[in-house]
C-alpha cells in the first residue's frame, strides 16, 4: 500500500505493483505530552539564558528524564 504525493493525501492507501519505484516518508507519531515538552524546550532554546537559568533548565531536563525511566 502506498500514497501518491501528487494528490495531497499522505495517509491515502492505494495498491501499487512492486515494479514501481518509491520514496519512503517516515512520520513520527508523538503524544500531546511529547509535543508540549518539545515546544517548551524549543521556547527555552530561542532565548538567551543567564548562567542561573541555564543550570535550572538542565536540572529540570534531568528531572523529566528521571521520571520517564521506569
mmCIF file of C-alpha atoms in Angstrom:
data_model
loop_
_atom_site.group_PDB
_atom_site.id
_atom_site.type_symbol
_atom_site.label_atom_id
_atom_site.label_comp_id
_atom_site.label_asym_id
_atom_site.label_seq_id
_atom_site.Cartn_x
_atom_site.Cartn_y
_atom_site.Cartn_z
ATOM 1 C CA UNK A 1 0.000 0.000 0.000
ATOM 2 C CA UNK A 2 1.243 3.485 -0.821
ATOM 3 C CA UNK A 3 0.079 7.053 -1.219
ATOM 4 C CA UNK A 4 0.716 9.433 -4.109
ATOM 5 C CA UNK A 5 2.286 12.736 -3.071
ATOM 6 C CA UNK A 6 0.764 14.407 -6.132
ATOM 7 C CA UNK A 7 -2.762 14.033 -4.774
ATOM 8 C CA UNK A 8 -2.012 15.722 -1.447
ATOM 9 C CA UNK A 9 -3.332 12.861 0.679
ATOM 10 C CA UNK A 10 -0.379 11.436 2.562
ATOM 11 C CA UNK A 11 -2.434 8.900 4.503
ATOM 12 C CA UNK A 12 -4.340 7.620 1.486
ATOM 13 C CA UNK A 13 -3.710 3.966 0.652
ATOM 14 C CA UNK A 14 -3.611 2.676 -2.895
ATOM 15 C CA UNK A 15 -2.336 -0.575 -4.347
ATOM 16 C CA UNK A 16 0.790 -0.327 -6.491
ATOM 17 C CA UNK A 17 2.733 -3.142 -8.086
ATOM 18 C CA UNK A 18 6.257 -3.879 -6.923
ATOM 19 C CA UNK A 19 7.548 -2.784 -10.354
ATOM 20 C CA UNK A 20 7.233 0.883 -9.280
ATOM 21 C CA UNK A 21 9.916 2.989 -7.621
ATOM 22 C CA UNK A 22 9.008 4.511 -4.283
ATOM 23 C CA UNK A 23 10.286 7.091 -1.842
ATOM 24 C CA UNK A 24 9.706 6.316 1.813
ATOM 25 C CA UNK A 25 8.474 9.112 4.056
ATOM 26 C CA UNK A 26 8.593 8.303 7.768
ATOM 27 C CA UNK A 27 6.304 10.247 10.086
ATOM 28 C CA UNK A 28 6.875 10.079 13.830
ATOM 29 C CA UNK A 29 3.717 9.828 15.887
ATOM 30 C CA UNK A 30 4.032 11.510 19.283
ATOM 31 C CA UNK A 31 1.718 12.151 22.174
ATOM 32 C CA UNK A 32 0.489 15.605 23.178
ATOM 33 C CA UNK A 33 2.784 15.449 26.235
ATOM 34 C CA UNK A 34 5.810 14.926 23.979
ATOM 35 C CA UNK A 35 4.681 17.832 21.794
ATOM 36 C CA UNK A 36 4.287 20.167 24.786
ATOM 37 C CA UNK A 37 7.655 19.126 26.208
ATOM 38 C CA UNK A 38 9.403 19.742 22.878
ATOM 39 C CA UNK A 39 7.601 23.071 22.451
ATOM 40 C CA UNK A 40 8.627 24.176 25.948
ATOM 41 C CA UNK A 41 12.208 23.124 25.256
ATOM 42 C CA UNK A 42 12.196 24.965 21.915
ATOM 43 C CA UNK A 43 10.920 28.147 23.612
ATOM 44 C CA UNK A 44 13.770 27.922 26.115
ATOM 45 C CA UNK A 45 16.290 27.414 23.309
ATOM 46 C CA UNK A 46 15.056 30.527 21.477
ATOM 47 C CA UNK A 47 16.006 32.768 24.380
ATOM 48 C CA UNK A 48 19.483 33.656 25.580
ATOM 49 C CA UNK A 49 19.758 32.383 29.145
ATOM 50 C CA UNK A 50 21.701 33.642 32.105
ATOM 51 C CA UNK A 51 24.017 31.104 33.733
ATOM 52 C CA UNK A 52 21.485 30.521 36.530
ATOM 53 C CA UNK A 53 18.634 29.984 34.045
ATOM 54 C CA UNK A 54 20.780 27.554 32.086
ATOM 55 C CA UNK A 55 21.582 25.499 35.193
ATOM 56 C CA UNK A 56 17.923 25.462 36.198
ATOM 57 C CA UNK A 57 16.828 24.278 32.741
ATOM 58 C CA UNK A 58 19.415 21.474 32.873
ATOM 59 C CA UNK A 59 18.124 20.357 36.289
ATOM 60 C CA UNK A 60 14.524 20.385 35.010
ATOM 61 C CA UNK A 61 15.540 18.353 31.974
ATOM 62 C CA UNK A 62 17.302 15.794 34.185
ATOM 63 C CA UNK A 63 14.232 15.592 36.454
ATOM 64 C CA UNK A 64 11.955 14.941 33.459
ATOM 65 C CA UNK A 65 14.228 12.199 32.165
ATOM 66 C CA UNK A 66 14.392 10.518 35.582
ATOM 67 C CA UNK A 67 10.573 10.453 35.774
ATOM 68 C CA UNK A 68 10.394 8.779 32.352
ATOM 69 C CA UNK A 69 12.761 5.937 33.264
ATOM 70 C CA UNK A 70 10.704 3.018 34.679
#
